């Protein structure tokens, strides 16, 4: 099989200009080249193709071979410009897709504001946002279903990197009519015998003997919406970090836990050793700025 000729996109552009304007002089002026330089470009192209593109005695007239090449050259240049434009858009974050997963904490407290700003700055970027518990967020990042995740570290999987954004203290979450709802704080010992509902977030309590009873509850709910609905109806109580309670949950009370004060860590998770797309990198910058503005610790 004959090797493909090495012809640059510039050669094709010069060929199209001469064919369109039917003049080497006019084509050279349009290309901002000298006429000898443009003539050399056409000769190089003809040599590499092995056939003349223009009639020797009438250099503005295409040969039959040149006529056959014309639509193909035009198609190639148009395709090149489309691809180059798309790549440029991806690089400048004017195009592309951002796939992101986050825990409900970030989805309800941070994402509405961040997405509004992101859409204003980068309107051509398609957004794919998913919310799940920390285990689910890590799983989506590992599977490539989300490029960027915001959660607490759960699995300690070395394939993931984690960048802390803030620390968030745990407390008792109960219906506002609960006897403990008006307390300024409660201890872990005081809530041990309450009808506590377990959730995936309680894995972060491992290593704290005072909270060990939270790791094996008779009732376990993995979905945050279901958990909050139960709590608002007074069906049990639970332990969550402060930001785990949605801002519009007026029927719920958050009572800080002490003895000891235990905090969870929220941060950015992504595949270790892999760079982010420009679309995801911009969101990562916005998350860092949001965390810095809010402060490292939520009381």
Short mmCIF file of C-alpha atoms in Angstrom, two decimals:
data_model
loop_
_atom_site.label_atom_id
_atom_site.label_comp_id
_atom_site.label_asym_id
_atom_site.label_seq_id
_atom_site.Cartn_x
_atom_site.Cartn_y
_atom_site.Cartn_z
CA UNK A 1 0.00 0.00 0.00
CA UNK A 2 1.34 3.42 -0.97
CA UNK A 3 2.22 5.54 2.08
CA UNK A 4 0.02 8.58 2.66
CA UNK A 5 1.53 11.86 1.45
CA UNK A 6 2.59 14.29 4.16
CA UNK A 7 0.45 17.31 3.35
CA UNK A 8 -0.27 19.98 5.94
CA UNK A 9 -3.59 21.74 6.42
CA UNK A 10 -1.86 24.89 5.17
CA UNK A 11 -1.19 23.21 1.82
CA UNK A 12 -4.87 22.38 1.52
CA UNK A 13 -5.90 25.93 2.42
CA UNK A 14 -3.59 27.35 -0.26
CA UNK A 15 -4.97 24.91 -2.83
CA UNK A 16 -8.56 25.95 -2.01
CA UNK A 17 -7.71 29.64 -2.26
CA UNK A 18 -6.14 29.31 -5.69
CA UNK A 19 -9.04 27.13 -6.91
CA UNK A 20 -11.60 29.62 -5.55
CA UNK A 21 -9.92 32.82 -6.77
CA UNK A 22 -8.44 31.28 -9.98
CA UNK A 23 -5.34 33.37 -9.40
CA UNK A 24 -2.08 32.71 -7.58
CA UNK A 25 -1.60 36.44 -7.00
CA UNK A 26 -5.04 36.94 -5.43
CA UNK A 27 -4.65 33.75 -3.39
CA UNK A 28 -1.25 34.89 -2.08
CA UNK A 29 -2.74 38.23 -1.00
CA UNK A 30 -5.65 36.51 0.77
CA UNK A 31 -3.26 34.12 2.55
CA UNK A 32 -0.87 36.97 3.51
CA UNK A 33 1.96 35.19 1.70
CA UNK A 34 4.26 36.22 -1.12
CA UNK A 35 3.32 34.78 -4.51
CA UNK A 36 6.56 32.72 -4.72
CA UNK A 37 5.87 31.25 -1.27
CA UNK A 38 2.31 30.26 -2.20
CA UNK A 39 3.51 28.81 -5.55
CA UNK A 40 6.07 26.74 -3.65
CA UNK A 41 3.31 25.44 -1.35
CA UNK A 42 1.25 24.28 -4.33
CA UNK A 43 4.29 22.64 -5.98
CA UNK A 44 5.08 20.78 -2.77
CA UNK A 45 1.51 19.51 -2.61
CA UNK A 46 1.60 18.39 -6.25
CA UNK A 47 4.95 16.63 -5.74
CA UNK A 48 3.69 14.76 -2.70
CA UNK A 49 0.49 13.74 -4.46
CA UNK A 50 2.35 12.83 -7.62
CA UNK A 51 -0.06 14.67 -9.90
CA UNK A 52 -0.52 18.30 -11.06
CA UNK A 53 -3.43 20.21 -9.54
CA UNK A 54 -3.41 23.12 -12.00
CA UNK A 55 -2.87 23.19 -15.74
CA UNK A 56 0.79 24.06 -16.53
CA UNK A 57 -0.13 26.60 -19.20
CA UNK A 58 -2.97 28.16 -17.22
CA UNK A 59 -2.11 28.04 -13.53
CA UNK A 60 -5.53 29.29 -12.44
CA UNK A 61 -7.32 26.33 -14.03
CA UNK A 62 -7.70 23.02 -12.25
CA UNK A 63 -6.64 19.79 -13.91
CA UNK A 64 -9.11 16.94 -13.94
CA UNK A 65 -7.22 15.51 -10.97
CA UNK A 66 -7.45 18.90 -9.24
CA UNK A 67 -11.21 18.98 -9.81
CA UNK A 68 -11.55 15.57 -8.18
CA UNK A 69 -9.41 16.72 -5.24
CA UNK A 70 -11.34 19.95 -4.67
CA UNK A 71 -14.43 18.64 -2.77
CA UNK A 72 -12.26 16.29 -0.71
CA UNK A 73 -9.85 19.09 0.23
CA UNK A 74 -12.77 21.36 1.14
CA UNK A 75 -14.32 18.61 3.32
CA UNK A 76 -10.99 17.96 5.05
CA UNK A 77 -10.40 21.66 5.86
CA UNK A 78 -13.95 22.08 7.16
CA UNK A 79 -13.58 18.97 9.33
CA UNK A 80 -10.22 20.22 10.61
CA UNK A 81 -11.74 23.57 11.57
CA UNK A 82 -14.67 21.90 13.37
CA UNK A 83 -12.35 19.65 15.35
CA UNK A 84 -9.91 22.48 16.12
CA UNK A 85 -12.80 24.66 17.28
CA UNK A 86 -14.17 21.88 19.50
CA UNK A 87 -10.74 21.20 21.02
CA UNK A 88 -10.23 24.91 21.65
CA UNK A 89 -13.61 25.09 23.34
CA UNK A 90 -12.76 22.15 25.58
CA UNK A 91 -9.42 23.68 26.53
CA UNK A 92 -10.95 27.06 27.36
CA UNK A 93 -13.92 25.48 29.15
CA UNK A 94 -16.31 26.87 26.54
CA UNK A 95 -17.56 23.34 25.80
CA UNK A 96 -17.47 19.83 27.19
CA UNK A 97 -19.26 18.01 29.99
CA UNK A 98 -18.85 18.14 33.76
CA UNK A 99 -19.88 14.96 35.58
CA UNK A 100 -19.94 15.42 39.33
CA UNK A 101 -21.26 13.48 42.30
CA UNK A 102 -21.74 14.80 45.82
CA UNK A 103 -23.25 13.93 49.16
CA UNK A 104 -26.60 15.52 49.99
CA UNK A 105 -24.83 18.04 52.23
CA UNK A 106 -23.13 19.72 49.30
CA UNK A 107 -26.06 19.12 46.94
CA UNK A 108 -28.43 21.10 49.15
CA UNK A 109 -26.15 23.71 50.76
CA UNK A 110 -23.55 24.50 48.08
CA UNK A 111 -24.51 23.26 44.62
CA UNK A 112 -27.47 25.57 43.92
CA UNK A 113 -25.23 28.64 44.26
CA UNK A 114 -22.19 27.05 42.60
CA UNK A 115 -24.15 25.71 39.63
CA UNK A 116 -25.78 29.11 39.04
CA UNK A 117 -22.37 30.81 38.93
CA UNK A 118 -20.85 28.01 36.84
CA UNK A 119 -23.66 28.19 34.28
CA UNK A 120 -23.22 31.93 34.00
CA UNK A 121 -19.46 31.64 33.44
CA UNK A 122 -19.46 28.54 31.24
CA UNK A 123 -22.88 28.30 29.54
CA UNK A 124 -21.74 25.85 26.86
CA UNK A 125 -20.62 23.17 29.34
CA UNK A 126 -23.16 20.38 29.88
CA UNK A 127 -23.63 19.50 33.56
CA UNK A 128 -24.33 15.98 34.86
CA UNK A 129 -24.83 16.10 38.63
CA UNK A 130 -25.50 13.12 40.90
CA UNK A 131 -26.11 12.95 44.65
CA UNK A 132 -25.49 9.91 46.81
CA UNK A 133 -23.94 8.96 50.12
CA UNK A 134 -20.14 9.03 50.45
CA UNK A 135 -19.81 5.36 49.56
CA UNK A 136 -21.86 5.87 46.40
CA UNK A 137 -19.87 8.97 45.41
CA UNK A 138 -16.58 7.09 45.71
CA UNK A 139 -18.02 4.21 43.71
CA UNK A 140 -19.12 6.54 40.88
CA UNK A 141 -15.69 8.19 40.72
CA UNK A 142 -13.95 4.80 40.62
CA UNK A 143 -16.30 3.59 37.87
CA UNK A 144 -15.73 6.71 35.78
CA UNK A 145 -19.38 7.72 36.09
CA UNK A 146 -18.33 10.96 37.79
CA UNK A 147 -15.06 12.79 37.22
CA UNK A 148 -15.28 14.82 40.42
CA UNK A 149 -16.81 13.91 43.76
CA UNK A 150 -17.45 15.69 47.04
CA UNK A 151 -17.85 13.40 50.04
CA UNK A 152 -16.19 12.06 53.15
CA UNK A 153 -13.46 9.41 52.83
CA UNK A 154 -15.03 6.00 53.43
CA UNK A 155 -13.22 3.22 51.59
CA UNK A 156 -9.61 4.48 51.91
CA UNK A 157 -9.14 3.12 48.37
CA UNK A 158 -5.66 4.06 47.11
CA UNK A 159 -7.03 4.58 43.62
CA UNK A 160 -8.72 7.71 44.94
CA UNK A 161 -7.18 10.99 46.04
CA UNK A 162 -8.88 13.14 48.68
CA UNK A 163 -8.46 16.85 49.32
CA UNK A 164 -10.09 18.10 52.57
CA UNK A 165 -12.33 21.15 52.28
CA UNK A 166 -13.93 21.46 55.71
CA UNK A 167 -14.73 19.72 58.98
CA UNK A 168 -18.30 19.40 60.20
CA UNK A 169 -19.33 18.46 63.77
CA UNK A 170 -21.83 15.68 64.52
CA UNK A 171 -25.00 16.23 66.50
CA UNK A 172 -28.33 14.67 67.35
CA UNK A 173 -31.02 15.26 64.72
CA UNK A 174 -34.58 14.89 65.92
CA UNK A 175 -38.08 16.27 65.51
CA UNK A 176 -38.51 19.75 66.99
CA UNK A 177 -41.04 18.34 69.45
CA UNK A 178 -38.52 15.87 70.90
CA UNK A 179 -37.63 16.39 74.61
CA UNK A 180 -33.95 16.98 73.72
CA UNK A 181 -34.60 19.36 70.83
CA UNK A 182 -34.16 22.53 72.91
CA UNK A 183 -30.94 21.44 74.61
CA UNK A 184 -27.76 23.40 73.79
CA UNK A 185 -25.86 20.12 73.65
CA UNK A 186 -26.13 16.45 74.60
CA UNK A 187 -23.58 13.76 75.29
CA UNK A 188 -23.15 10.49 73.47
CA UNK A 189 -24.06 8.64 76.64
CA UNK A 190 -27.40 10.49 76.86
CA UNK A 191 -28.56 9.37 73.41
CA UNK A 192 -27.36 5.76 73.56
CA UNK A 193 -30.78 4.35 74.46
CA UNK A 194 -32.81 6.46 72.03
CA UNK A 195 -34.49 4.87 68.94
CA UNK A 196 -31.56 5.76 66.72
CA UNK A 197 -31.65 5.20 62.96
CA UNK A 198 -28.38 4.17 61.34
CA UNK A 199 -26.99 5.49 58.06
CA UNK A 200 -23.83 5.18 55.96
CA UNK A 201 -22.45 8.40 57.48
CA UNK A 202 -21.95 6.61 60.78
CA UNK A 203 -18.99 4.69 59.40
CA UNK A 204 -17.03 7.86 60.09
CA UNK A 205 -17.64 7.28 63.80
CA UNK A 206 -15.50 4.14 63.80
CA UNK A 207 -12.56 4.57 66.13
CA UNK A 208 -14.58 6.50 68.74
CA UNK A 209 -15.60 4.12 71.57
CA UNK A 210 -18.19 6.60 72.86
CA UNK A 211 -20.05 6.40 69.53
CA UNK A 212 -19.58 2.69 68.81
CA UNK A 213 -23.28 1.99 69.44
CA UNK A 214 -24.13 3.94 66.25
CA UNK A 215 -22.42 1.38 64.02
CA UNK A 216 -24.95 -1.43 64.53
CA UNK A 217 -28.52 -0.18 64.63
CA UNK A 218 -31.69 -2.22 64.16
CA UNK A 219 -32.99 0.29 61.63
CA UNK A 220 -30.64 1.36 58.82
CA UNK A 221 -31.55 3.81 56.03
CA UNK A 222 -29.12 4.51 53.18
CA UNK A 223 -31.19 7.15 51.38
CA UNK A 224 -31.02 10.64 52.90
CA UNK A 225 -34.46 11.71 51.69
CA UNK A 226 -36.06 8.66 53.29
CA UNK A 227 -34.13 9.25 56.51
CA UNK A 228 -35.18 12.91 56.78
CA UNK A 229 -38.82 12.02 56.05
CA UNK A 230 -38.78 9.52 58.92
CA UNK A 231 -37.21 12.02 61.30
CA UNK A 232 -39.72 14.74 60.41
CA UNK A 233 -42.53 12.33 61.28
CA UNK A 234 -40.92 11.54 64.61
CA UNK A 235 -40.02 7.98 63.61
CA UNK A 236 -36.75 7.76 65.53
CA UNK A 237 -33.76 10.11 65.73
CA UNK A 238 -30.27 9.96 64.27
CA UNK A 239 -26.80 11.43 64.33
CA UNK A 240 -25.66 13.62 61.44
CA UNK A 241 -23.10 16.30 60.81
CA UNK A 242 -24.57 19.80 61.01
CA UNK A 243 -24.50 20.38 57.25
CA UNK A 244 -26.22 17.04 56.76
CA UNK A 245 -29.50 18.70 57.75
CA UNK A 246 -31.03 20.53 54.74
CA UNK A 247 -31.59 24.27 55.32
CA UNK A 248 -35.34 23.94 54.63
CA UNK A 249 -35.94 21.17 57.22
CA UNK A 250 -37.87 23.38 59.62
CA UNK A 251 -39.38 20.42 61.41
CA UNK A 252 -35.99 19.13 62.56
CA UNK A 253 -33.64 20.23 65.33
CA UNK A 254 -29.86 19.82 65.46
CA UNK A 255 -28.34 19.45 68.92
CA UNK A 256 -24.50 19.39 69.09
CA UNK A 257 -22.96 16.26 70.60
CA UNK A 258 -20.15 16.46 73.12
CA UNK A 259 -18.04 14.15 75.23
CA UNK A 260 -16.27 13.98 72.82
CA UNK A 261 -16.96 16.41 69.97
CA UNK A 262 -16.59 14.37 66.79
CA UNK A 263 -16.22 15.87 63.33
CA UNK A 264 -16.44 14.47 59.85
CA UNK A 265 -14.27 15.65 56.99
CA UNK A 266 -15.72 16.72 53.64
CA UNK A 267 -13.58 17.15 50.58
CA UNK A 268 -12.91 16.58 46.91
CA UNK A 269 -12.35 13.03 45.72
CA UNK A 270 -11.04 12.08 42.27
CA UNK A 271 -8.97 9.38 40.63
CA UNK A 272 -5.41 9.45 41.95
CA UNK A 273 -2.73 10.39 39.45
CA UNK A 274 -5.22 11.60 36.85
CA UNK A 275 -5.66 15.17 35.67
CA UNK A 276 -9.11 16.72 35.47
CA UNK A 277 -10.79 18.01 32.34
CA UNK A 278 -10.90 21.84 32.12
CA UNK A 279 -14.63 21.70 32.94
CA UNK A 280 -14.03 19.73 36.15
CA UNK A 281 -10.94 21.76 37.09
CA UNK A 282 -13.02 24.98 37.06
CA UNK A 283 -15.58 23.44 39.42
CA UNK A 284 -12.77 22.19 41.66
CA UNK A 285 -11.46 25.77 41.90
CA UNK A 286 -14.94 27.04 42.79
CA UNK A 287 -15.33 24.40 45.52
CA UNK A 288 -12.01 25.41 47.05
CA UNK A 289 -12.98 29.08 46.97
CA UNK A 290 -16.35 28.32 48.57
CA UNK A 291 -14.71 26.32 51.35
CA UNK A 292 -12.10 29.02 51.98
CA UNK A 293 -14.81 31.66 52.20
CA UNK A 294 -16.90 29.60 54.62
CA UNK A 295 -14.04 28.55 56.85
CA UNK A 296 -12.46 25.17 57.59
CA UNK A 297 -14.77 24.18 60.45
CA UNK A 298 -18.56 24.24 60.84
CA UNK A 299 -19.47 24.62 64.51
#
